[in-house]
Coordinates of C-alpha atoms in Angstrom, one line a residue:
Chain D
M13 CA -7.0 79.9 -91.9
E14 CA -6.9 76.6 -90.2
I15 CA -3.8 75.5 -92.0
L16 CA -2.1 78.7 -91.1
L17 CA -2.9 78.1 -87.4
T18 CA -1.8 74.6 -87.4
R19 CA 1.5 75.3 -89.1
Y20 CA 2.5 78.1 -86.7
L21 CA 1.3 76.6 -83.4
Y22 CA 4.8 76.9 -82.1
I23 CA 4.5 80.7 -82.1
L24 CA 2.7 80.4 -78.8
I25 CA 5.9 78.9 -77.3
L26 CA 8.6 80.8 -79.2
L27 CA 7.1 84.4 -79.2
P28 CA 7.4 85.0 -75.4
I29 CA 10.8 83.4 -75.3
F30 CA 12.3 85.4 -78.1
I31 CA 10.7 88.7 -76.9
G32 CA 12.0 87.9 -73.4
I33 CA 15.5 87.6 -74.7
L34 CA 15.2 90.7 -76.8
V35 CA 13.8 92.7 -73.9
Y36 CA 16.9 92.0 -71.9
F37 CA 19.0 94.0 -74.4
V38 CA 16.8 97.1 -74.9
P39 CA 16.1 100.0 -72.5
K40 CA 13.5 99.2 -69.8
K41 CA 10.8 101.6 -70.9
F42 CA 10.9 100.4 -74.5
G43 CA 11.1 96.8 -73.2
I44 CA 7.9 97.0 -71.2
V45 CA 6.0 98.4 -74.2
L46 CA 7.4 95.5 -76.3
C47 CA 6.3 93.0 -73.7
I48 CA 2.8 94.2 -73.6
I49 CA 2.4 94.3 -77.4
A50 CA 3.8 90.7 -77.5
Q51 CA 1.4 89.6 -74.8
V52 CA -1.6 91.1 -76.7
I53 CA -0.6 89.2 -79.8
H54 CA -0.1 86.1 -77.8
A55 CA -3.5 86.4 -76.2
G56 CA -5.2 87.0 -79.5
Y57 CA -3.4 84.1 -81.1
S58 CA -4.4 81.7 -78.3
V59 CA -8.0 82.8 -78.7
M60 CA -7.8 81.8 -82.4
V61 CA -6.2 78.5 -81.5
F62 CA -8.9 77.8 -79.0
I63 CA -11.6 78.5 -81.5
S64 CA -10.2 76.3 -84.2
S65 CA -9.3 73.5 -81.7
K66 CA -12.9 73.3 -80.6
S67 CA -14.0 71.6 -83.8
N68 CA -11.0 69.3 -84.2
P69 CA -7.6 69.1 -82.4
L70 CA -4.6 70.7 -84.0
L71 CA -1.5 68.6 -84.6
I72 CA 1.8 69.7 -86.0
A73 CA 5.0 67.7 -86.5
L74 CA 8.0 70.0 -85.9
G75 CA 10.5 70.0 -88.8
G76 CA 8.3 67.6 -90.8
W77 CA 9.2 64.5 -88.8
N78 CA 6.3 62.5 -87.5
A79 CA 5.8 61.1 -84.0
P80 CA 8.1 58.2 -83.2
V81 CA 11.1 60.1 -84.5
G82 CA 10.2 63.8 -84.3
I83 CA 8.4 66.0 -81.9
E84 CA 4.7 66.9 -82.2
L85 CA 2.7 69.7 -80.8
F86 CA -0.9 68.9 -80.0
A87 CA -3.7 71.3 -79.1
D88 CA -7.0 69.8 -78.1
N89 CA -9.7 71.5 -76.2
L90 CA -8.2 71.1 -72.8
S91 CA -4.7 72.3 -73.7
A92 CA -6.1 75.2 -75.7
V93 CA -8.1 76.4 -72.7
M94 CA -5.0 76.1 -70.4
V95 CA -2.9 78.1 -72.9
L96 CA -5.7 80.7 -73.1
L97 CA -5.7 80.9 -69.3
V98 CA -1.9 81.3 -69.1
S99 CA -1.9 83.9 -71.8
F100 CA -4.6 86.1 -70.3
L101 CA -3.3 85.9 -66.7
F102 CA 0.2 86.8 -67.8
L103 CA -1.1 89.8 -69.7
I104 CA -3.0 91.0 -66.7
L105 CA -0.2 90.3 -64.3
L106 CA 2.3 92.1 -66.5
L107 CA 0.0 95.2 -66.6
F108 CA -0.4 94.9 -62.8
N109 CA 3.3 95.0 -62.2
I110 CA 4.8 97.5 -64.6
H111 CA 5.6 100.2 -62.1
R112 CA 7.3 98.1 -59.5
H113 CA 11.0 98.6 -58.6
Y114 CA 11.9 95.0 -59.0
V115 CA 10.7 94.9 -62.6
N116 CA 13.9 95.2 -64.4
N117 CA 15.0 93.7 -67.7
L118 CA 16.2 90.4 -66.0
F119 CA 12.8 90.0 -64.3
L120 CA 10.9 90.6 -67.5
M121 CA 13.1 88.2 -69.4
L122 CA 12.6 85.4 -66.9
F123 CA 8.9 86.1 -66.6
L124 CA 8.3 85.9 -70.3
I125 CA 10.5 82.8 -70.7
F126 CA 8.5 81.2 -67.9
E127 CA 5.3 81.9 -69.9
G128 CA 6.7 80.3 -73.0
L129 CA 7.8 77.2 -71.1
M130 CA 4.4 76.8 -69.5
C131 CA 2.7 77.0 -72.9
A132 CA 5.2 74.3 -74.1
I133 CA 4.2 72.0 -71.2
F134 CA 0.6 72.3 -72.2
L135 CA 1.2 71.9 -75.9
C136 CA 3.9 69.2 -76.3
D137 CA 2.8 65.7 -77.0
D138 CA 6.2 64.2 -76.4
L139 CA 7.1 63.1 -72.9
F140 CA 10.8 63.8 -73.3
T141 CA 10.2 67.3 -74.6
I142 CA 7.9 67.8 -71.6
F143 CA 10.8 66.7 -69.4
V144 CA 13.1 69.2 -70.9
M145 CA 10.5 72.0 -70.5
V146 CA 9.8 71.2 -66.9
E147 CA 13.5 71.0 -66.1
V148 CA 14.2 74.4 -67.6
S149 CA 11.2 76.0 -66.0
T150 CA 12.3 74.6 -62.7
I151 CA 15.5 76.7 -63.1
V152 CA 13.6 79.8 -64.2
V153 CA 11.1 79.5 -61.3
S154 CA 13.9 79.1 -58.7
L155 CA 15.5 82.3 -60.1
L156 CA 12.2 84.1 -60.0
I157 CA 11.6 83.0 -56.4
M158 CA 14.9 84.6 -55.4
S159 CA 14.4 87.8 -57.4
K160 CA 14.0 90.0 -54.4
R161 CA 17.2 88.6 -52.9
D162 CA 15.7 88.1 -49.4
S163 CA 18.0 86.0 -47.3
R164 CA 15.3 83.5 -46.5
S165 CA 14.4 82.9 -50.1
M166 CA 18.0 81.6 -50.7
Y167 CA 17.2 78.5 -48.8
D168 CA 13.7 78.2 -50.3
G169 CA 14.9 78.5 -53.8
M170 CA 17.7 75.9 -53.2
I171 CA 15.2 73.4 -51.7
Y172 CA 12.8 74.0 -54.6
L173 CA 15.4 73.5 -57.2
L174 CA 17.0 70.3 -55.8
V175 CA 13.7 68.6 -54.8
N176 CA 12.3 69.2 -58.3
I177 CA 15.4 68.1 -60.0
F178 CA 15.4 65.0 -57.8
S179 CA 11.9 64.1 -58.8
M180 CA 12.5 64.9 -62.5
T181 CA 15.3 62.4 -62.5
F182 CA 12.7 59.8 -61.4
F183 CA 10.6 61.0 -64.4
L184 CA 13.6 60.5 -66.8
F185 CA 14.3 57.0 -65.4
G186 CA 10.6 56.2 -66.0
L187 CA 11.0 57.4 -69.5
A188 CA 14.0 55.1 -70.1
M189 CA 12.0 52.1 -68.9
L190 CA 9.1 53.2 -71.0
Y191 CA 11.2 53.4 -74.1
K192 CA 12.5 49.9 -73.5
Q193 CA 8.9 48.6 -73.4
T194 CA 7.2 50.7 -76.0
G195 CA 9.8 52.5 -78.1
T196 CA 8.0 55.8 -78.2
F197 CA 7.5 58.9 -76.0
S198 CA 4.5 60.3 -77.8
L199 CA 1.4 60.3 -75.6
R200 CA -0.8 60.1 -78.7
L201 CA 1.0 57.0 -80.0
L202 CA 1.2 55.4 -76.5
K203 CA -2.5 55.5 -76.3
T204 CA -2.9 53.6 -79.6
I205 CA -0.2 51.1 -78.6
M206 CA -1.9 50.4 -75.2
S207 CA -4.6 48.2 -76.8
D208 CA -1.9 45.8 -78.1
V209 CA 0.0 45.5 -74.8
T210 CA -0.1 41.9 -73.6
N211 CA 2.2 42.2 -70.5
V212 CA 0.7 45.0 -68.5
K213 CA 2.9 44.3 -65.5
A214 CA 6.0 45.4 -67.5
L215 CA 4.5 48.9 -67.6
Y216 CA 4.0 49.2 -63.9
L217 CA 7.5 50.3 -63.0
P218 CA 7.8 53.0 -65.6
Y219 CA 4.3 54.2 -64.8
S220 CA 5.0 54.6 -61.1
F221 CA 8.4 56.3 -61.8
I222 CA 6.7 58.8 -64.0
L223 CA 3.6 59.4 -61.8
T224 CA 5.7 59.9 -58.7
S225 CA 7.3 62.9 -60.1
V226 CA 4.1 64.2 -61.7
C227 CA 2.4 63.9 -58.3
L228 CA 5.3 65.9 -56.8
K229 CA 4.5 68.6 -59.4
A230 CA 0.9 68.4 -58.5
A231 CA 1.7 68.6 -54.7
L232 CA -0.1 65.4 -53.6
M233 CA -0.1 64.4 -49.9
P234 CA 3.3 63.4 -48.8
L235 CA 5.0 65.3 -51.6
F236 CA 3.8 68.9 -51.0
S237 CA 6.3 70.2 -48.5
W238 CA 8.2 72.1 -51.1
L239 CA 5.1 74.0 -52.2
P240 CA 4.5 76.4 -49.3
K241 CA 8.2 77.2 -49.2
A242 CA 8.2 78.1 -52.9
H243 CA 4.9 79.8 -53.1
G244 CA 4.9 81.6 -49.8
T245 CA 8.5 82.7 -49.7
P246 CA 9.1 86.3 -48.7
G247 CA 11.5 86.8 -51.5
A248 CA 9.1 86.3 -54.4
P249 CA 7.0 89.2 -55.7
S250 CA 3.3 88.6 -55.4
V251 CA 2.9 88.2 -59.1
V252 CA 5.4 85.3 -59.1
S253 CA 3.5 83.6 -56.2
A254 CA 0.3 84.1 -58.1
T255 CA 1.6 82.5 -61.3
L256 CA 3.1 79.6 -59.4
S257 CA 0.1 78.9 -57.4
G258 CA -2.6 79.8 -59.9
L259 CA -1.0 78.3 -63.1
Y260 CA 2.2 76.4 -62.7
V261 CA 1.0 73.7 -60.3
K262 CA -1.9 73.1 -62.7
G263 CA 0.8 71.9 -65.1
G264 CA 1.2 68.9 -62.7
I265 CA -2.5 68.2 -62.7
Y266 CA -2.6 68.5 -66.5
L267 CA 0.3 66.1 -67.0
Y268 CA -1.5 63.7 -64.6
L269 CA -4.6 63.8 -66.8
R270 CA -2.6 63.4 -70.0
I271 CA -0.5 60.5 -68.7
T272 CA -3.3 58.5 -67.0
N273 CA -5.4 59.0 -70.2
A274 CA -2.6 57.5 -72.3
F275 CA -2.0 54.6 -69.8
Y276 CA -5.7 53.8 -69.6
I277 CA -5.2 50.1 -69.1
I278 CA -3.6 50.7 -65.7
D279 CA -6.3 51.6 -63.2
T280 CA -5.2 53.7 -60.2
Q281 CA -8.3 55.8 -59.7
D282 CA -8.9 54.6 -56.2
F283 CA -5.4 55.2 -55.0
F284 CA -5.4 58.8 -56.2
L285 CA -8.9 59.4 -55.0
V286 CA -7.7 58.6 -51.4
C287 CA -4.5 60.6 -52.0
G288 CA -6.6 63.6 -53.0
I289 CA -8.9 63.4 -50.0
I290 CA -5.9 63.2 -47.6
T291 CA -4.2 66.1 -49.4
A292 CA -7.3 68.2 -49.1
F293 CA -7.6 67.5 -45.3
V294 CA -3.9 68.1 -44.5
G295 CA -3.8 71.2 -46.6
F296 CA -6.5 73.1 -44.7
A297 CA -5.4 71.7 -41.4
L298 CA -1.9 73.3 -41.9
A299 CA -3.5 76.5 -43.3
I300 CA -5.5 76.9 -40.0
A301 CA -2.3 76.8 -38.0
Q302 CA -0.5 79.5 -40.0
S303 CA -0.4 83.2 -39.3
D304 CA 1.7 84.3 -42.2
I305 CA -0.7 85.6 -44.9
K306 CA 1.2 84.1 -47.9
L307 CA 1.7 80.8 -46.2
I308 CA -2.1 80.5 -45.5
L309 CA -2.7 81.0 -49.2
A310 CA 0.0 78.5 -50.2
Y311 CA -1.4 75.8 -47.9
H312 CA -4.8 76.5 -49.4
T313 CA -3.4 75.7 -52.8
V314 CA -2.4 72.3 -51.5
S315 CA -5.9 71.8 -50.1
Q316 CA -7.6 72.8 -53.4
L317 CA -5.3 70.7 -55.4
G318 CA -6.4 67.7 -53.3
L319 CA -10.0 68.6 -54.0
I320 CA -9.3 68.7 -57.8
M321 CA -7.4 65.4 -57.7
M322 CA -10.4 63.9 -55.8
A323 CA -12.9 65.2 -58.4
L324 CA -10.9 63.9 -61.4
N325 CA -10.7 60.4 -59.9
M326 CA -14.3 59.8 -58.9
G327 CA -15.0 58.0 -62.1
S328 CA -18.0 60.2 -62.9
E329 CA -18.2 62.5 -65.9
V330 CA -20.0 65.4 -64.1
A331 CA -17.4 65.3 -61.2
Y332 CA -14.6 65.3 -63.8
W333 CA -15.8 68.4 -65.5
G334 CA -16.4 69.9 -62.0
G335 CA -12.7 69.3 -61.3
V336 CA -11.6 70.7 -64.6
Y337 CA -13.7 73.8 -64.0
H338 CA -12.2 74.1 -60.5
I339 CA -8.7 74.3 -62.1
L340 CA -9.9 77.5 -63.9
S341 CA -11.7 78.9 -60.9
H342 CA -8.8 78.2 -58.6
A343 CA -6.4 80.0 -61.0
L344 CA -8.7 83.1 -60.8
F345 CA -9.3 83.4 -57.1
K346 CA -5.8 82.4 -56.1
T347 CA -4.4 85.1 -58.3
V348 CA -6.7 87.7 -56.8
L349 CA -5.8 86.6 -53.3
F350 CA -2.1 86.6 -53.9
L351 CA -2.2 90.0 -55.5
A352 CA -4.3 91.4 -52.6
A353 CA -2.0 89.8 -50.1
G354 CA 1.0 91.4 -51.8
M355 CA -0.6 94.8 -51.6
M356 CA -1.5 94.3 -48.0
I357 CA 2.1 93.3 -47.2
E358 CA 3.4 96.4 -48.9
E359 CA 0.9 98.6 -47.0
Y360 CA 1.4 97.2 -43.5
K361 CA 5.1 96.1 -43.9
T362 CA 4.3 92.9 -42.2
R363 CA 3.2 89.4 -43.2
N364 CA 1.5 88.5 -39.9
I365 CA -2.2 88.4 -40.3
H366 CA -2.9 89.4 -36.7
E367 CA -1.2 92.7 -37.2
M368 CA -3.4 93.9 -40.1
H369 CA -6.5 95.8 -39.3
G370 CA -8.9 98.0 -41.2
V371 CA -8.0 96.9 -44.7
F372 CA -11.5 97.7 -45.9
K373 CA -11.2 101.4 -44.9
R374 CA -7.7 101.7 -46.4
M375 CA -8.2 99.8 -49.7
P376 CA -11.9 99.4 -50.4
W377 CA -11.6 98.2 -54.0
V378 CA -8.9 95.7 -53.2
S379 CA -10.8 94.4 -50.2
G380 CA -13.9 94.0 -52.3
A381 CA -12.1 91.9 -54.9
A382 CA -10.4 89.9 -52.1
I383 CA -13.7 89.2 -50.5
C384 CA -15.1 88.0 -53.8
A385 CA -12.2 85.7 -54.1
I386 CA -12.6 84.3 -50.6
L387 CA -16.3 83.7 -51.3
G388 CA -15.2 81.9 -54.5
I389 CA -12.6 79.7 -52.8
T390 CA -15.0 78.7 -50.0
G391 CA -17.7 77.9 -52.5
A392 CA -20.3 80.5 -51.5
P393 CA -23.4 80.6 -53.6
F394 CA -23.2 82.7 -56.8
F395 CA -19.4 82.5 -56.9
N396 CA -17.3 80.3 -59.2
G397 CA -16.2 77.8 -56.5
S398 CA -19.8 76.9 -55.8
I399 CA -20.4 75.7 -59.4
S400 CA -17.4 73.4 -59.4
K401 CA -18.1 72.1 -55.9
Y402 CA -21.8 71.5 -56.9
L403 CA -20.7 69.5 -59.9
I404 CA -18.3 67.5 -57.9
S405 CA -20.8 66.6 -55.2
H406 CA -23.6 66.0 -57.7
G407 CA -21.3 63.8 -59.8
S408 CA -20.1 61.7 -56.8
N409 CA -23.7 60.9 -55.9
N410 CA -22.6 59.4 -52.7
L411 CA -23.3 60.5 -49.1
L412 CA -19.7 59.8 -48.0
F413 CA -18.2 62.2 -50.6
D414 CA -20.8 64.8 -49.7
I415 CA -19.7 64.7 -46.1
I416 CA -16.0 64.9 -47.1
L417 CA -16.8 67.9 -49.3
I418 CA -18.6 69.6 -46.5
I419 CA -15.7 69.0 -44.1
I420 CA -13.3 70.5 -46.7
T421 CA -15.5 73.5 -47.1
L422 CA -15.7 73.9 -43.3
G423 CA -12.0 73.6 -43.0
T424 CA -11.4 76.2 -45.7
L425 CA -13.9 78.5 -44.0
I426 CA -12.2 78.1 -40.6
S427 CA -8.9 79.2 -42.0
F428 CA -10.5 82.2 -43.7
V429 CA -12.3 83.4 -40.5
K430 CA -9.1 85.0 -39.4
F431 CA -8.5 86.3 -42.9
L432 CA -11.9 88.1 -42.8
K433 CA -10.9 89.8 -39.5
V434 CA -8.3 92.0 -41.3
F435 CA -11.0 93.8 -43.2
T436 CA -12.7 95.2 -40.1
G437 CA -11.5 98.2 -38.1
N438 CA -10.5 101.7 -38.8
G439 CA -7.7 103.1 -40.9
K440 CA -7.0 106.0 -43.3
R441 CA -7.4 105.7 -47.0
A442 CA -4.2 104.4 -48.6
K443 CA -2.9 105.4 -52.1
V444 CA -3.4 102.6 -54.5
P445 CA -2.4 103.0 -58.2
K446 CA -5.5 103.2 -60.4
L447 CA -4.4 100.5 -62.8
R448 CA -3.8 98.0 -60.0
S449 CA -7.3 98.7 -58.5
I450 CA -9.0 98.2 -61.9
I451 CA -7.1 94.9 -62.6
I452 CA -7.8 93.4 -59.3
V453 CA -11.5 94.4 -59.4
L454 CA -11.8 93.0 -62.9
L455 CA -10.4 89.6 -61.7
G456 CA -12.6 89.7 -58.6
G457 CA -15.6 90.4 -60.8
M458 CA -14.7 87.4 -62.9
C459 CA -15.0 85.2 -59.8
L460 CA -18.6 86.4 -59.5
L461 CA -19.2 86.0 -63.2
G462 CA -17.8 82.5 -63.2
G463 CA -20.5 81.6 -60.6
L464 CA -23.4 83.3 -62.2
M465 CA -22.8 81.9 -65.6
G466 CA -20.9 78.8 -64.6
A467 CA -22.9 76.3 -66.7
D468 CA -22.7 78.5 -69.8
I469 CA -18.9 79.0 -69.4
I470 CA -18.3 75.3 -69.2
E471 CA -20.4 74.8 -72.3
I472 CA -18.5 77.5 -74.2
L473 CA -15.1 76.3 -73.1
F474 CA -15.4 72.6 -73.2
G475 CA -18.6 71.9 -75.1
Y476 CA -20.0 70.0 -72.1
S477 CA -23.5 70.9 -71.0
A478 CA -23.7 70.9 -67.3
H479 CA -27.1 71.2 -65.6
V480 CA -27.4 73.0 -62.3
N481 CA -30.5 71.8 -60.5
A482 CA -32.0 74.8 -58.7
S483 CA -33.4 73.0 -55.6
E484 CA -30.2 71.0 -55.1
Y485 CA -28.1 74.2 -55.5
T486 CA -30.3 75.9 -52.9
L487 CA -29.8 73.0 -50.5
K488 CA -26.0 73.4 -51.0
A489 CA -26.3 77.1 -50.3
G490 CA -28.2 76.4 -47.1
I491 CA -25.4 73.9 -46.0
F492 CA -22.9 76.6 -46.8
I493 CA -24.5 79.2 -44.5
V494 CA -24.7 76.6 -41.7
S495 CA -21.0 75.9 -42.2
V496 CA -20.1 79.6 -42.0
I497 CA -21.7 79.8 -38.6
A498 CA -20.2 76.6 -37.5
S499 CA -16.7 77.6 -38.6
Y500 CA -16.9 80.9 -36.7
F501 CA -17.7 79.0 -33.5
I502 CA -15.1 76.3 -34.1
Y503 CA -12.4 78.9 -34.6
F504 CA -13.1 81.2 -31.7
K505 CA -14.2 78.6 -29.2
L506 CA -12.0 75.7 -29.9
L507 CA -8.9 76.7 -31.9
K508 CA -7.9 80.2 -31.1
G509 CA -4.7 80.6 -29.2
K510 CA -4.1 76.9 -28.6
S511 CA -0.5 75.8 -28.3
F512 CA -0.8 72.8 -30.6
L513 CA -1.3 75.2 -33.5
S514 CA 2.2 76.7 -33.0
K515 CA 3.6 73.1 -33.0
I516 CA 2.1 72.4 -36.3
R517 CA 3.4 75.7 -37.6
D518 CA 7.0 74.9 -36.7
F519 CA 6.7 71.5 -38.4
D520 CA 9.3 71.6 -41.3
I521 CA 11.1 68.7 -42.9
G522 CA 14.4 69.3 -44.7
I523 CA 15.5 68.0 -48.1
N524 CA 16.4 64.6 -46.6
G525 CA 12.9 64.1 -45.4
I526 CA 11.3 65.3 -48.6
A527 CA 13.5 62.9 -50.6
L528 CA 12.6 60.1 -48.3
S529 CA 8.9 60.8 -48.7
I530 CA 9.3 60.8 -52.5
V531 CA 10.9 57.3 -52.3
I532 CA 8.2 56.1 -49.9
F533 CA 5.4 57.4 -52.2
F534 CA 7.1 55.6 -55.1
A535 CA 7.4 52.4 -53.2
V536 CA 3.7 52.5 -52.1
L537 CA 2.5 53.2 -55.6
T538 CA 4.6 50.4 -57.0
G539 CA 3.4 48.0 -54.3
Y540 CA -0.2 49.0 -54.9
L541 CA 0.1 48.4 -58.6
Y542 CA 1.6 44.9 -58.2
I543 CA -0.7 43.8 -55.4
I544 CA -4.0 45.0 -56.8
Chain P
M15 CA 11.1 42.1 -67.6
N16 CA 14.6 41.1 -68.7
Y17 CA 17.3 43.5 -67.9
S18 CA 20.8 43.4 -69.5
I19 CA 23.9 43.8 -67.3
G20 CA 24.2 47.5 -68.2
E21 CA 20.6 48.2 -67.1
I22 CA 21.0 46.4 -63.8
T23 CA 24.1 48.4 -63.1
A24 CA 22.2 51.5 -64.0
I25 CA 19.4 50.7 -61.5
I26 CA 21.9 50.0 -58.7
I27 CA 23.7 53.3 -59.4
F28 CA 20.4 55.2 -59.5
F29 CA 19.5 54.0 -56.0
I30 CA 22.9 54.7 -54.7
G31 CA 22.3 58.3 -55.8
V32 CA 18.8 58.3 -54.2
Y33 CA 20.4 57.0 -50.9
G34 CA 22.9 59.9 -51.1
V35 CA 20.1 62.5 -51.3
I36 CA 18.2 60.9 -48.4
A37 CA 21.1 60.3 -46.0
R38 CA 23.7 63.0 -46.6
R39 CA 23.3 66.4 -44.9
N40 CA 26.0 68.1 -46.9
I41 CA 24.7 70.4 -49.7
I42 CA 27.5 69.6 -52.0
K43 CA 27.0 65.9 -51.6
T44 CA 23.3 66.4 -52.4
V45 CA 24.3 68.0 -55.7
M46 CA 26.8 65.2 -56.3
S47 CA 24.2 62.5 -55.6
L48 CA 21.8 64.2 -58.2
G49 CA 24.7 63.9 -60.7
I50 CA 25.1 60.2 -59.9
M51 CA 21.4 59.6 -60.5
E52 CA 21.5 61.4 -63.8
A53 CA 24.6 59.4 -64.9
A54 CA 22.6 56.2 -64.0
V55 CA 19.7 57.3 -66.2
I56 CA 22.0 58.0 -69.1
L57 CA 23.6 54.6 -68.7
F58 CA 20.2 52.9 -68.7
F59 CA 19.2 54.7 -71.9
L60 CA 22.4 53.8 -73.7
A61 CA 22.3 50.2 -72.4
N62 CA 18.8 49.5 -73.8
G63 CA 19.7 51.3 -77.1
A64 CA 22.6 48.8 -77.8
I65 CA 22.1 45.2 -76.8
G66 CA 23.9 43.3 -79.5
A67 CA 27.0 44.1 -81.5
E68 CA 25.5 46.9 -83.6
R69 CA 27.5 49.7 -85.1
A70 CA 27.4 53.3 -83.9
P71 CA 24.3 55.0 -85.4
I72 CA 26.5 57.3 -87.4
S73 CA 28.0 54.7 -89.7
A74 CA 26.1 53.6 -92.8
A75 CA 27.3 50.0 -93.1
G76 CA 25.6 47.2 -91.2
I77 CA 22.8 47.2 -88.6
S78 CA 23.1 50.4 -86.5
A79 CA 22.0 50.9 -83.0
D80 CA 18.8 52.9 -82.2
P81 CA 19.9 56.5 -82.6
I82 CA 17.0 58.1 -80.6
P83 CA 18.4 57.3 -77.1
H84 CA 21.7 58.7 -78.1
A85 CA 20.2 61.9 -79.4
L86 CA 18.0 62.3 -76.3
M87 CA 20.9 61.7 -73.9
I88 CA 22.9 64.5 -75.5
T89 CA 20.1 66.8 -74.5
A90 CA 19.9 65.2 -71.0
I91 CA 23.6 65.7 -70.5
V92 CA 23.4 69.4 -71.5
I93 CA 20.5 69.9 -69.1
G94 CA 22.3 68.1 -66.4
V95 CA 25.3 70.4 -66.8
G96 CA 23.1 73.5 -66.7
V97 CA 21.2 72.3 -63.6
T98 CA 24.4 71.5 -61.8
A99 CA 25.9 74.9 -62.6
V100 CA 22.8 76.7 -61.4
A101 CA 22.7 74.6 -58.2
L102 CA 26.3 75.2 -57.4
T103 CA 26.0 79.0 -58.1
M104 CA 23.0 79.1 -55.7
F105 CA 25.0 77.1 -53.2
I106 CA 27.8 79.7 -53.3
S107 CA 25.5 82.6 -52.5
L108 CA 23.7 80.5 -49.9
Y109 CA 27.1 79.8 -48.3
H110 CA 27.9 83.5 -48.3
R111 CA 24.6 84.3 -46.4
Y112 CA 24.5 81.4 -43.9
G113 CA 28.1 80.3 -43.7
T114 CA 27.4 76.6 -43.7
T115 CA 27.4 73.6 -46.0
N116 CA 25.0 71.7 -43.8
W117 CA 21.3 71.4 -44.5
T118 CA 20.2 71.3 -40.9
K119 CA 22.2 74.4 -40.0
A120 CA 21.0 76.2 -43.1
Q121 CA 17.4 75.4 -42.1
K122 CA 18.1 76.8 -38.6
A123 CA 19.7 79.9 -40.0
R124 CA 16.6 80.5 -42.3
K125 CA 14.3 80.4 -39.3
E126 CA 16.4 83.0 -37.4
H127 CA 16.4 85.5 -40.3

């Protein structure tokens, strides 16, 4: 059984890609059935890989060539969980979307290829293969962003493509320098080589080249301006926004984890800790200023990514697992929120949040799920966000970080106050397809489940036993309720209708500005490495 | 770190490309600058693959150069061609919508739509 799994690990990558290409040539109805069958097989297979990777990591050398020459696939616990997440969310999103008009053969093909590439990013052990996968997925994503052919998304897709290609060229240049120093691209081998490295300074330049582009993928502070354009563009269907925001940016975080793990002799934790905190603050500040429902959610992704980055770099094991759990929680609630936002936009024919009223009366099930997700993202007690935020603040064990976390929660709450307003008011019951209601309620329920059984889920997935102290958790719940009240007053008394908000909203830098910020980030990181 | 002459040239060309992306407002020139950056990376790879007077990796006699950079750069070139093609195709349809080759004007046009 184990041998069988190890030998055919590449099925997880190739199955969606081949089925996607096949679907392009068959009639649409048959194609959808084919897609769903393939997805079910994919999900089942990823469960099996997850189970067997728990005891020991799977490693396969493609074509029988081992690491320095050939390409290896590597599935340890973390990557197996990520693949599992990708597989299940894609199955659910495909079911969610089957009756839409824009779902044609081309869309299905791109969507499935995107899934295969994402699995490849999580499973490959070789940095050059990762480069190829990221580059190809950039093209696929920019085509998916434009799939509704809205005239605004032309510009957004173009910016997305060129900015990401620009940063991936940095990645490739870093790889060239790395190859000169070490002679390998395999992350597994790099880690073993590191202990013999005598001249650490020679690795600084490749390290900062590689990490600059990984941080762009993970949307850290100066490098996030492409993300709201790509994730919040009017041209992208809500499922595409959900996969980008819930899953694809996690690829950046995952690569960050893998690469810093391999380069363990270079210590940049403090730098990225500060970057994470700034990203979290800037993200919610920009989210407060927006009135476009999709842009609010996109800026929240930035803020939550900052929070995850902060947790991963605190240097504490508890906070680290809190951060990893937050990756999964964020994928869940962001998917629900984007799907709900997509349905609201279809219902009201507008993206302005101030023009939506009475959503609860019109779509009760969808609203219920969306409220679950909002409670999850703000870290309300009993929802999944609260467990990860508890672990992060417990692990930090520092008053300063506690205050920072409370400010982040407060900021997230302030921006969701206006989001909650859409649920009140009257309206008549709208027609929502049953399948869509079931799926969105299921996902919303998982947010609640992830909070109630958080510690057990972490134990099952990662084999790490996290303890939730009841009295400390209650204290956090009390702080949460106080911040809810505070956020309500801050929004309505201080912020509502102020002119500086619209100034922040209009803030937009073009491609020249983004490229400049990438170079500045690179220069600062290199300078930091050489000076400290 | 010791760099050979080919590698130093590659670094200079790379940053010329970076300058192009930062400073030029023309969309075509941005695509061209990306092409320049990619050419620089390829040069760097090949320069550190062949330092002395080795033979081409394909010949059997004598010491051959490291074949891995060559193999990888073929992949990188193919990807570069694909990316450039997609970028130019997107540019054509962007031009049809907005009627401009200038980033700033395209940004303005996007806001008005």
